[in-house]
mmCIF file of C-alpha atoms in Angstrom:
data_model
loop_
_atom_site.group_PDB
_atom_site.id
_atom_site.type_symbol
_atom_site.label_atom_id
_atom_site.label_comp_id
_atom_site.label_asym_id
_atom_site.label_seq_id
_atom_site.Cartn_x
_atom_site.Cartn_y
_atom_site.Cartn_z
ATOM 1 C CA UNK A 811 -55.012 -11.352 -64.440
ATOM 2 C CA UNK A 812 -51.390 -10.510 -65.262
ATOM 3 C CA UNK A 813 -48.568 -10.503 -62.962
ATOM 4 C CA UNK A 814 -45.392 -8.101 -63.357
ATOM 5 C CA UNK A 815 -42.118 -8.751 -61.966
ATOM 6 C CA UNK A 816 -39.061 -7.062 -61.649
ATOM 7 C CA UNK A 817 -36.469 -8.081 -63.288
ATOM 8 C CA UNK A 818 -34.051 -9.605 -60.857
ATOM 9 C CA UNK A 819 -30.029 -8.282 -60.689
ATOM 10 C CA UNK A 820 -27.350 -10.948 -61.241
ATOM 11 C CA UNK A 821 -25.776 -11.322 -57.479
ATOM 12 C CA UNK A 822 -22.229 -10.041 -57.856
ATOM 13 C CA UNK A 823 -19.408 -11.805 -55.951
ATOM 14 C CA UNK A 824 -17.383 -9.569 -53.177
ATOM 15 C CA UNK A 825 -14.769 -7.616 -54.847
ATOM 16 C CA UNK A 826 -11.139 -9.353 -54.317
ATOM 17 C CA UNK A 827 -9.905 -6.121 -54.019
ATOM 18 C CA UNK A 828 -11.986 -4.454 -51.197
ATOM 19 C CA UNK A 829 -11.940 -7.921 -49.322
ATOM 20 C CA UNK A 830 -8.141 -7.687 -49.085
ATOM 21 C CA UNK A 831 -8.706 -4.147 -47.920
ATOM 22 C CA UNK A 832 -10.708 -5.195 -44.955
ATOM 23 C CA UNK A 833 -8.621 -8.291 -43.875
ATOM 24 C CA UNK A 834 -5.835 -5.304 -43.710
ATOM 25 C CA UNK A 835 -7.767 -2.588 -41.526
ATOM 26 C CA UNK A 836 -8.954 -5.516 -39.259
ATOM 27 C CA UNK A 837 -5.707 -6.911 -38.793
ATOM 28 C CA UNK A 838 -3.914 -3.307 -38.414
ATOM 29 C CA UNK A 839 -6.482 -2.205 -35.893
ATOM 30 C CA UNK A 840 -5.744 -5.149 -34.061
ATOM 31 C CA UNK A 841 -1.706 -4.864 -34.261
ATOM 32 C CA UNK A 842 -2.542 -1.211 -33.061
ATOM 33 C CA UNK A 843 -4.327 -2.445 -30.018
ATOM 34 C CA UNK A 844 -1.948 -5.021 -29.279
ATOM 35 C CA UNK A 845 0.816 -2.368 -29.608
ATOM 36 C CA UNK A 846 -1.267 -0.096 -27.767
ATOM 37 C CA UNK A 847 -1.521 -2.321 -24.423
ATOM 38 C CA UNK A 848 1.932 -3.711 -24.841
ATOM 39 C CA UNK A 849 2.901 -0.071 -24.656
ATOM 40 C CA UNK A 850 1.056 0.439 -21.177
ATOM 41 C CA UNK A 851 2.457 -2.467 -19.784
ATOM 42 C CA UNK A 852 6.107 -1.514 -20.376
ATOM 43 C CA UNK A 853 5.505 1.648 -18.999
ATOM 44 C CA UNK A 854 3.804 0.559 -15.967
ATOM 45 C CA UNK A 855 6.687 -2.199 -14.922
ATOM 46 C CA UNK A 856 9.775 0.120 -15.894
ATOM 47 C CA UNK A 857 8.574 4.082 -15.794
ATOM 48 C CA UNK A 858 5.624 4.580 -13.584
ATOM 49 C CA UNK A 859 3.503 2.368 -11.884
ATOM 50 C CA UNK A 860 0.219 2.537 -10.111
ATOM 51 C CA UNK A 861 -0.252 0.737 -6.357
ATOM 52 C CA UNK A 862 -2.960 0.921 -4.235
ATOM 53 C CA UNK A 863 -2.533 0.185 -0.577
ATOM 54 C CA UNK A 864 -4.518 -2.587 0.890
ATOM 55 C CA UNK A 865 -2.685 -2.781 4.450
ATOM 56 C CA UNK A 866 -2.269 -0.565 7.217
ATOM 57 C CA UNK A 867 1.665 -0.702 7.885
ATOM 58 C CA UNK A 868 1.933 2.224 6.494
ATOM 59 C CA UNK A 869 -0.261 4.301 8.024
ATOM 60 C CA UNK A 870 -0.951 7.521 8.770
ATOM 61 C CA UNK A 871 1.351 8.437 5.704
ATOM 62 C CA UNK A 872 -0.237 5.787 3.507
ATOM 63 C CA UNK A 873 -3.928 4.672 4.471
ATOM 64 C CA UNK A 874 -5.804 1.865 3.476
ATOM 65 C CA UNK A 875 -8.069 3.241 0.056
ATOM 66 C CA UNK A 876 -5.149 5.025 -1.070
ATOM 67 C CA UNK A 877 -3.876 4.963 -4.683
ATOM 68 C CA UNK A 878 -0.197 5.780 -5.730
ATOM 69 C CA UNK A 879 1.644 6.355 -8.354
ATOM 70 C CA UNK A 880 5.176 4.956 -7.986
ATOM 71 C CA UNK A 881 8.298 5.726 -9.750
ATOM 72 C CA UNK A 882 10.532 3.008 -11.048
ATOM 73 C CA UNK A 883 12.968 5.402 -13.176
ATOM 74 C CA UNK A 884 13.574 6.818 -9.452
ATOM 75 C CA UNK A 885 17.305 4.470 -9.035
ATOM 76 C CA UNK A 886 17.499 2.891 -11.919
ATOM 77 C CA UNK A 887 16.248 1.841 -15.570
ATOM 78 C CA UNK A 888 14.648 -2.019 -15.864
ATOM 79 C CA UNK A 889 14.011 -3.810 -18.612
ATOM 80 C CA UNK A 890 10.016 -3.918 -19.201
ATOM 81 C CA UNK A 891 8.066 -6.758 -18.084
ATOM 82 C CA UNK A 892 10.510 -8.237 -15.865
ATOM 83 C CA UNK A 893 11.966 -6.055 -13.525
ATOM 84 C CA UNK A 894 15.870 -6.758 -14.430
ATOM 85 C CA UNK A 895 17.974 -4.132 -13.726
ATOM 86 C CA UNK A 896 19.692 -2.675 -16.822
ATOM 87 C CA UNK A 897 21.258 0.375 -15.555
ATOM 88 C CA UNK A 898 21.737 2.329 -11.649
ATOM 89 C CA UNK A 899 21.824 5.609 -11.630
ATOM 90 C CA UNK A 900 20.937 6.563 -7.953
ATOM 91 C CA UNK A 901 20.374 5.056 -4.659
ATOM 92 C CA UNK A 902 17.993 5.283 -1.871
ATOM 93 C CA UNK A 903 18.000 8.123 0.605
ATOM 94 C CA UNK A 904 17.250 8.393 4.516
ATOM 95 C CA UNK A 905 13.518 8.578 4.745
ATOM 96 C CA UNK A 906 12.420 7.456 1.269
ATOM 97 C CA UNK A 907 9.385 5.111 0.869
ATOM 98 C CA UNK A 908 10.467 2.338 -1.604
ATOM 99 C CA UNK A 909 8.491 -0.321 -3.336
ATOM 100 C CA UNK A 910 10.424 -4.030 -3.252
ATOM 101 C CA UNK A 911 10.671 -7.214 -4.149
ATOM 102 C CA UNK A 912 10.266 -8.991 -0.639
ATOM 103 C CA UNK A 913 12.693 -11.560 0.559
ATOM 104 C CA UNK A 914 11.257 -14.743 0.789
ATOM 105 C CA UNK A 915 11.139 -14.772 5.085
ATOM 106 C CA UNK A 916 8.534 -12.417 4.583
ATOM 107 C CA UNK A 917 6.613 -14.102 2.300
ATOM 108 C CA UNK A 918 3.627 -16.142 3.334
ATOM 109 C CA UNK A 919 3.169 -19.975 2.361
ATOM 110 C CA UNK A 920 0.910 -18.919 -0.591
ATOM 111 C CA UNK A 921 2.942 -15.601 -1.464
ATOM 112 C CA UNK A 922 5.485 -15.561 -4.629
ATOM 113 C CA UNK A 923 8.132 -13.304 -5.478
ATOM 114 C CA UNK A 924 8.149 -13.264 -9.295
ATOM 115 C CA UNK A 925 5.106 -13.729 -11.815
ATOM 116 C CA UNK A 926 2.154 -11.932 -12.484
ATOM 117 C CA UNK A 927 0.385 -12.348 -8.543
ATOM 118 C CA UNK A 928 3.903 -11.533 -7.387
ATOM 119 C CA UNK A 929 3.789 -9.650 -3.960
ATOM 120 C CA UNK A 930 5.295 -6.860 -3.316
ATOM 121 C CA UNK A 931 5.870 -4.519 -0.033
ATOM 122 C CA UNK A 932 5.947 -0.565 0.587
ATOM 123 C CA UNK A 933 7.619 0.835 3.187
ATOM 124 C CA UNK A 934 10.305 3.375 4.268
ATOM 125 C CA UNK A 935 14.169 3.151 4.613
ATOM 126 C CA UNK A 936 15.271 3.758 8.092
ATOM 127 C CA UNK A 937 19.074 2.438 7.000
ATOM 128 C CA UNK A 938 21.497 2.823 4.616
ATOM 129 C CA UNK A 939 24.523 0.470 3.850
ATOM 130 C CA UNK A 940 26.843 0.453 6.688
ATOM 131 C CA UNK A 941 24.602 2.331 9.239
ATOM 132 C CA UNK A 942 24.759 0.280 13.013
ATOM 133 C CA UNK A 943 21.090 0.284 13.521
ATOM 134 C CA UNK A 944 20.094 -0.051 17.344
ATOM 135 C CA UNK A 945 16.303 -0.128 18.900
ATOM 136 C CA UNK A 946 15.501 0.605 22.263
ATOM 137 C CA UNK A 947 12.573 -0.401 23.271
ATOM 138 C CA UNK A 948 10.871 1.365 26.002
ATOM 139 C CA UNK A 949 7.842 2.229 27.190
ATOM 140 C CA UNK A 950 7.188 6.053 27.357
ATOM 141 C CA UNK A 951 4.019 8.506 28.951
ATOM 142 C CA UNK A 952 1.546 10.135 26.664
ATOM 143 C CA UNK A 953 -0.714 12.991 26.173
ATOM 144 C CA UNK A 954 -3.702 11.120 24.437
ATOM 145 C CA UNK A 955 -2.981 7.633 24.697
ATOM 146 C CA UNK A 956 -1.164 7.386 28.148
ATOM 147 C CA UNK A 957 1.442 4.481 28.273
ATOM 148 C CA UNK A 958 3.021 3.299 24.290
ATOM 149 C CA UNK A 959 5.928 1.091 24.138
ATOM 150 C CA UNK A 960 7.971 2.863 21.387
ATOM 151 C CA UNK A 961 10.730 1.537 19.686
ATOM 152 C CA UNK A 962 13.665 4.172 19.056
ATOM 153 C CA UNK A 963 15.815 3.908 16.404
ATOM 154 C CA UNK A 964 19.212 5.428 16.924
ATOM 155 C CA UNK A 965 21.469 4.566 13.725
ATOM 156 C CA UNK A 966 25.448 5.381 13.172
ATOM 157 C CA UNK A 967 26.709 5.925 10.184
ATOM 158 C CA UNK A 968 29.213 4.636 8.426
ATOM 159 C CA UNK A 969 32.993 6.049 10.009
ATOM 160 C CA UNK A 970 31.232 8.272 12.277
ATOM 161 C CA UNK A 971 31.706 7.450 16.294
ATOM 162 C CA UNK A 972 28.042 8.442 17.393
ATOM 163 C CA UNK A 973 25.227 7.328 16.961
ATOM 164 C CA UNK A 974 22.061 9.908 16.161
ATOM 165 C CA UNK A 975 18.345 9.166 15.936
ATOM 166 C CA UNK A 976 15.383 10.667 14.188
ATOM 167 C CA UNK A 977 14.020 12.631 17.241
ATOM 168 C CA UNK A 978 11.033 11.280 17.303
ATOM 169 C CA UNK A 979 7.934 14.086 19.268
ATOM 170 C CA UNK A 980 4.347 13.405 19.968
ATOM 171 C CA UNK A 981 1.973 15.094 18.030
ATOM 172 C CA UNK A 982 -1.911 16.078 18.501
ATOM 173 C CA UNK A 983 -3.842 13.614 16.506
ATOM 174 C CA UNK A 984 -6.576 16.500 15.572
ATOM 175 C CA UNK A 985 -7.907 14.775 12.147
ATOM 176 C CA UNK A 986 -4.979 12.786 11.400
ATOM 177 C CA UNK A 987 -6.896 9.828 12.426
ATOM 178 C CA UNK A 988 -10.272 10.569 11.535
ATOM 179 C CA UNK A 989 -11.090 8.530 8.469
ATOM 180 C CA UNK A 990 -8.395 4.992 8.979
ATOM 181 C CA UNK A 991 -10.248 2.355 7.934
ATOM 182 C CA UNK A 992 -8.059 0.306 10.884
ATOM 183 C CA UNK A 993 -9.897 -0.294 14.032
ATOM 184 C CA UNK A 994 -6.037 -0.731 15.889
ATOM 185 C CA UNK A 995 -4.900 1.844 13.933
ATOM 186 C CA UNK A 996 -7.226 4.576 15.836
ATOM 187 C CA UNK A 997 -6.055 3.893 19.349
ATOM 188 C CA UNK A 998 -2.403 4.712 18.749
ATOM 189 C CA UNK A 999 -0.369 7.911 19.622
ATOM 190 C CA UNK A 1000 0.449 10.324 16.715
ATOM 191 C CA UNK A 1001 4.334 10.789 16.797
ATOM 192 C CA UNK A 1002 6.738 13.114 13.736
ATOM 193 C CA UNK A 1003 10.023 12.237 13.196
ATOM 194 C CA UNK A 1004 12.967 13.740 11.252
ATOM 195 C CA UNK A 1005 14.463 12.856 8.121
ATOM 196 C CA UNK A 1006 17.012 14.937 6.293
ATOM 197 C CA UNK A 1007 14.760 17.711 4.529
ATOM 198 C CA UNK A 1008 11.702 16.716 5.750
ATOM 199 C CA UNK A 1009 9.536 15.171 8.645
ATOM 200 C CA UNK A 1010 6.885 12.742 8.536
ATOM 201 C CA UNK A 1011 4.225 10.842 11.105
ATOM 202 C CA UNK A 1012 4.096 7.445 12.745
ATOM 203 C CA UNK A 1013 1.998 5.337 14.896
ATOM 204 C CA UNK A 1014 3.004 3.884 18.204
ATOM 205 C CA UNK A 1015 0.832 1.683 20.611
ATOM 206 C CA UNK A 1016 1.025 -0.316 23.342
ATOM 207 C CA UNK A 1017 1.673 -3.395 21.408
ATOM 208 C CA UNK A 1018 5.408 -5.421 21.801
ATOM 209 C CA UNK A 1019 7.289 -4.454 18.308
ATOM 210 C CA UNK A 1020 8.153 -7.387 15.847
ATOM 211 C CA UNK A 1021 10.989 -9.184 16.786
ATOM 212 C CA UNK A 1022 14.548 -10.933 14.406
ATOM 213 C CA UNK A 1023 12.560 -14.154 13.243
ATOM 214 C CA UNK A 1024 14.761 -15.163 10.475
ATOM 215 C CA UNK A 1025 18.638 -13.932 10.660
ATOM 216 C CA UNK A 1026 20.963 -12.785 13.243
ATOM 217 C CA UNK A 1027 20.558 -9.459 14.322
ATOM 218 C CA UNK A 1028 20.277 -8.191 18.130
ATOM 219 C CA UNK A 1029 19.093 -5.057 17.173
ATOM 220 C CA UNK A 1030 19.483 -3.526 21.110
ATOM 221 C CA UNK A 1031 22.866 -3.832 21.341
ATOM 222 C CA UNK A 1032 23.595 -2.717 17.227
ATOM 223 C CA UNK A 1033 23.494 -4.629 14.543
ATOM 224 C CA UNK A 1034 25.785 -3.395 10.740
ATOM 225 C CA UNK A 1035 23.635 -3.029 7.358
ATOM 226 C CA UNK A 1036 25.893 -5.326 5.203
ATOM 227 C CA UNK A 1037 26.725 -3.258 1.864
ATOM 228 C CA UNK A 1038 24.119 -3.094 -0.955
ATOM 229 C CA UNK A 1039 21.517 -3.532 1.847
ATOM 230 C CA UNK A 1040 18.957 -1.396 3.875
ATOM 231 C CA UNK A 1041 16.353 -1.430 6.378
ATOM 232 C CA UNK A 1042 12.759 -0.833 5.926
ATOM 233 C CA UNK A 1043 9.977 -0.320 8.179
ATOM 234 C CA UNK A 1044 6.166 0.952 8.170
ATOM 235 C CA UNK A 1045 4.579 3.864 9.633
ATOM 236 C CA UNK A 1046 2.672 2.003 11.620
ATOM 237 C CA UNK A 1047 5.139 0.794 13.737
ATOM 238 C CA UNK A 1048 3.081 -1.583 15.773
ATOM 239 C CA UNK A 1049 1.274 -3.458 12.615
ATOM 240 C CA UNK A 1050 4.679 -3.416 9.803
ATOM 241 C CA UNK A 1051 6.038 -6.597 8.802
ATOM 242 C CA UNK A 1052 9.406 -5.434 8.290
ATOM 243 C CA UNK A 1053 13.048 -5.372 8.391
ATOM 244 C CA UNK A 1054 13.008 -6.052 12.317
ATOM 245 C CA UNK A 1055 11.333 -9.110 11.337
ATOM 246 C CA UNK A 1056 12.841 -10.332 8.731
ATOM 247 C CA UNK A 1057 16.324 -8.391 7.981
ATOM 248 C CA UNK A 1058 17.310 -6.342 4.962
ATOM 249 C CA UNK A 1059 16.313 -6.054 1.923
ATOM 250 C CA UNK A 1060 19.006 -6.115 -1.216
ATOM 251 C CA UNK A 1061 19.483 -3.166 -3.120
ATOM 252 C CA UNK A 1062 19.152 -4.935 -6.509
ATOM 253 C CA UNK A 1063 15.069 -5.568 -5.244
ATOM 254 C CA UNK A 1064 14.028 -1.762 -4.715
ATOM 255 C CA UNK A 1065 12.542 -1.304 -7.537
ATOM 256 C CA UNK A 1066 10.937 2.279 -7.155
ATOM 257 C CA UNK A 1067 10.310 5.752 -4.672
ATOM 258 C CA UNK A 1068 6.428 6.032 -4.358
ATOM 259 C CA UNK A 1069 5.550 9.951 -5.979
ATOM 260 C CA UNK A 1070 2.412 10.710 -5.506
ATOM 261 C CA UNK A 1071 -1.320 9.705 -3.683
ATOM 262 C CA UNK A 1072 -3.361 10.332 -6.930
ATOM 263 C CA UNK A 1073 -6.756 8.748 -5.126
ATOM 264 C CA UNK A 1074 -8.166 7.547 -1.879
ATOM 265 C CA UNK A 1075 -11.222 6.212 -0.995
ATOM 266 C CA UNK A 1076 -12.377 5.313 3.013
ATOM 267 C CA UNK A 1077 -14.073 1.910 2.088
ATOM 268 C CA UNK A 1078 -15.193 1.113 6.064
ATOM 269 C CA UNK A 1079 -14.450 -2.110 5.429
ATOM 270 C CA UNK A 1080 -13.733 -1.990 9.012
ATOM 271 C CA UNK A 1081 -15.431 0.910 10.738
ATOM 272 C CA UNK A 1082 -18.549 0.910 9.116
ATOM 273 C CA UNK A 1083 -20.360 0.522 12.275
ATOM 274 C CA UNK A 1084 -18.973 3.565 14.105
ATOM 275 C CA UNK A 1085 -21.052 6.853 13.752
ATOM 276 C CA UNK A 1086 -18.028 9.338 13.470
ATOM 277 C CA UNK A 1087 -14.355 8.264 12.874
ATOM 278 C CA UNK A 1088 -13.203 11.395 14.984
ATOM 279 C CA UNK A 1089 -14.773 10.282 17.833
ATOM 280 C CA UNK A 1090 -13.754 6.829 16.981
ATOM 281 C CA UNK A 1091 -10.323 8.221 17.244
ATOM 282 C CA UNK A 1092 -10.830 10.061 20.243
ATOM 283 C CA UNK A 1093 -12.983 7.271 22.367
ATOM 284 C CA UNK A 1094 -11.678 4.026 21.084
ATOM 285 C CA UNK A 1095 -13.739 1.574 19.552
ATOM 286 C CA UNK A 1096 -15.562 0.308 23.068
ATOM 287 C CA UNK A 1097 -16.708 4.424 23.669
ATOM 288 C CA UNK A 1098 -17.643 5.307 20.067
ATOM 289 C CA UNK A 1099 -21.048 5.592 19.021
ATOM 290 C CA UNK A 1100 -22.348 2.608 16.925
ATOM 291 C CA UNK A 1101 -24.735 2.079 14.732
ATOM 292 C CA UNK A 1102 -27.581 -0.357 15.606
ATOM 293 C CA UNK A 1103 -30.461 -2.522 14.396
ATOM 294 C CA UNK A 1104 -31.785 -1.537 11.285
ATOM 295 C CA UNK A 1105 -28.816 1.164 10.619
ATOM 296 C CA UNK A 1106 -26.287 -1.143 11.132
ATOM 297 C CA UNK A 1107 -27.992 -3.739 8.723
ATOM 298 C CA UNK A 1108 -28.164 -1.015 6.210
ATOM 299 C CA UNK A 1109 -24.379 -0.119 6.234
ATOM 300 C CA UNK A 1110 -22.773 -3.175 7.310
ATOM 301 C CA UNK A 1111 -22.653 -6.975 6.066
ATOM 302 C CA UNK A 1112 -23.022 -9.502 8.426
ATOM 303 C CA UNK A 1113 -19.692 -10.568 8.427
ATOM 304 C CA UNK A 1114 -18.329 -7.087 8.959
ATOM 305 C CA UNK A 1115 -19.632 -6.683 11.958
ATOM 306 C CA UNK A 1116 -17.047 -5.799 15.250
ATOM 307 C CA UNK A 1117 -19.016 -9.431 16.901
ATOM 308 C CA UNK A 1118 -18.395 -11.572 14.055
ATOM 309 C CA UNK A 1119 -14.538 -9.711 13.375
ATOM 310 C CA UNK A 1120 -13.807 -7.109 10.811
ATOM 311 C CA UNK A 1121 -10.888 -9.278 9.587
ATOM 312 C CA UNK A 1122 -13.203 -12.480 9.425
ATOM 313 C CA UNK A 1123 -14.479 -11.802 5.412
ATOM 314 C CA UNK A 1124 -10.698 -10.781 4.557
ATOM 315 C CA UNK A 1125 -9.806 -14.858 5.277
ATOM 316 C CA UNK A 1126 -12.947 -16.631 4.189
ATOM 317 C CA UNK A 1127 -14.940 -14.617 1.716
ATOM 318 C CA UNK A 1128 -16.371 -16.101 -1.402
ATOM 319 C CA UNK A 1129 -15.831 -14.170 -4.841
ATOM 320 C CA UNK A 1130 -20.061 -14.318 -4.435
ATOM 321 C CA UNK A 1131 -19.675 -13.009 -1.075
ATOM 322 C CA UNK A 1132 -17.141 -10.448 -2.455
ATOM 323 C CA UNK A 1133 -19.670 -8.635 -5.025
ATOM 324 C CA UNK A 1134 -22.321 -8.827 -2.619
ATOM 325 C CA UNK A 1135 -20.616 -7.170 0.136
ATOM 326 C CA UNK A 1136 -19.796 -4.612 -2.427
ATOM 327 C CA UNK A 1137 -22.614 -3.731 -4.560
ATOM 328 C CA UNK A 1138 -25.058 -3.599 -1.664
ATOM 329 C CA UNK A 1139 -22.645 -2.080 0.996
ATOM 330 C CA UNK A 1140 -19.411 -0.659 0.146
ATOM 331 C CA UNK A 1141 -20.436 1.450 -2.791
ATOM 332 C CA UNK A 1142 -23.227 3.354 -0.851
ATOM 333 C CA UNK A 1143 -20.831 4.044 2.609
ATOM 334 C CA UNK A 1144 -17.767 5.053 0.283
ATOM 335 C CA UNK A 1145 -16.130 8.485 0.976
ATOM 336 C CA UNK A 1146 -13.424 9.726 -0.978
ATOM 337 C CA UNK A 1147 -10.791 11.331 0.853
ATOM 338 C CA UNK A 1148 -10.176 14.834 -1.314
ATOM 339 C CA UNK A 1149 -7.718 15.819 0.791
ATOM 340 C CA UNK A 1150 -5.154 13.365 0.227
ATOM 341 C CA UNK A 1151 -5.425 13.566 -3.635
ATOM 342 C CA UNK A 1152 -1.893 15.143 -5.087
ATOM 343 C CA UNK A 1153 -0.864 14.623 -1.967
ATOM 344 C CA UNK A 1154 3.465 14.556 -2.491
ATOM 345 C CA UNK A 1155 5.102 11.511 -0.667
ATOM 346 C CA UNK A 1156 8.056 12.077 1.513
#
């Protein structure tokens, strides 16, 4: 019996020539991607950057869940990646919500003010550079919460002899309040004050307001912005770390005027227990229906529950902990807050 075989080809070596070619589109498609996310960055720390809020000092203007874009061409140009101030062209108005570098008396021991965990604060200028800023505090009657210490803020500006506040009003809560993922949060009364050109809301309780830790201020008597400085408070009068705390903050660290609310999502990371978050607004968190037994296993993990402490897994959680609470909880409760999307800060 006779066997055939082909007749085997010579194996040819690569060709030099379309070798080279590759090495070249490999290394330009890399360049380009390198380029590409260098590109992003610089934009993000010098023309427009995107926060989310994970606190509730700002609140009901900023809730916890929300996404913003912020920006930092607002006051002045930086140079990219490391927030240096090239060039000022503006400066902060009356009423603006500014992102900053924070001083370092209101950072926490494990907090840093430079690097790539940096932290940085949002909140809104109450005082410009030679305004006498004075606080009364004083407890006042209302509608739907009954007794709120509020603190008023009177300021004077510069040369005048008077000093004017922000006329603060109380204000229905109607749905204002309906989806804060803030237990505390709920059980405060709805107030709008007035900025030039527009008016905005705040949040007063019964709570005693923070108090001049750090430098020498007696804010109920007056107490002079030095110049290049302002003061900064939250919303959320009665849970804002803020100037009253821990003084001014230096013009040269404002680094941007938040824009826009571009997403929001209602996690429950802290009412995920309660029913309805209108009623939980309108009860309190004692009166509000609650979920229970198998429900509340179903929507809540264990260490989210109001017995245990909503604020227990912030602490102590585990990155292990962490996915679990989310992929088996957080995802499935979510609600995305459409009405606060292109929402226009002031």
């Amino acid at each position: 019996m006779g066997f055939f075989s082909k007749k085997q080809e010579p194996i040819s070596e690569p060709n030099p020539e379309k070798r080279e070619q590759a090495k070249d589109g490999l290394l330009g498609s890399t360049l380009s991607f390198i380029s590409i996310i260098l590109l992003v960055f610089a934009f993000k720390s010098s023309i427009l950057d995107a926060n989310n809020i994970p606190s509730g000092s700002m609140i009901p203007t900023l809730k916890i869940g929300d996404f913003l874009f912020v920006n930092k061409m607002r006051y002045s140009i930086r140079m990219p990646f490391t927030e240096k101030e090239i060039f000022r062209f503006d400066e902060p108005k009356r009423g603006d919500i500014v992102t900053f570098i924070p001083p370092s008396t209101a950072l926490g021991h494990d907090d840093v003010r430079s690097g790539l965990f940096a932290k940085r604060f949002v909140k809104r200028v109450v005082g410009l550079p030679g305004d006498s800023i004075r606080i009364t505090r004083k407890y006042i009657s209302t509608k739907e919460r009954g007794r709120v210490h509020f603190a008023f803020i009177e300021f004077k500006e510069k040369g005048k002899l008077e000093f004017d506040s922000y006329h603060p009003e109380e204000v229905p809560i109607g749905k204002e309040l309906s989806d804060l993922d803030n237990l505390d949060a709920t059980q405060r009364a709805l107030f709008r004050e007035t900025k030039p050109g527009f008016t905005h809301l705040l949040l007063e309780g019964i709570e005693d307001d923070r108090r001049s830790q750090y430098f020498d201020c007696d804010f109920s008597v007056g107490c002079e912005i030095p110049p290049n400085h302002y003061m900064v408070m939250g919303d959320n009068r009665d849970d804002s770390h803020d100037s009253r705390a821990w003084g001014f903050v230096s013009r040269e660290d404002i680094l941007g005027k938040a824009l826009i609310i571009y997403f929001s999502i209602d996690w429950k990371d802290f009412t995920c227990e309660y029913k309805d978050g209108q009623e939980l607004a309108e009860k309190g968190f004692d009166l509000a229906k609650r979920y229970e037994g198998d429900e509340l296993l179903s929507r809540c993990h264990y260490s989210e529950s109001f017995a245990s402490g909503p604020a227990h897994y912030s602490q102590e959680e585990s990155r292990f902990t962490w996915f679990e609470r989310t992929f088996k909880y957080r995802l499935w409760r979510l609600q995305v807050r459409w009405d606060r999307i292109g929402r226009i800060l002031q």
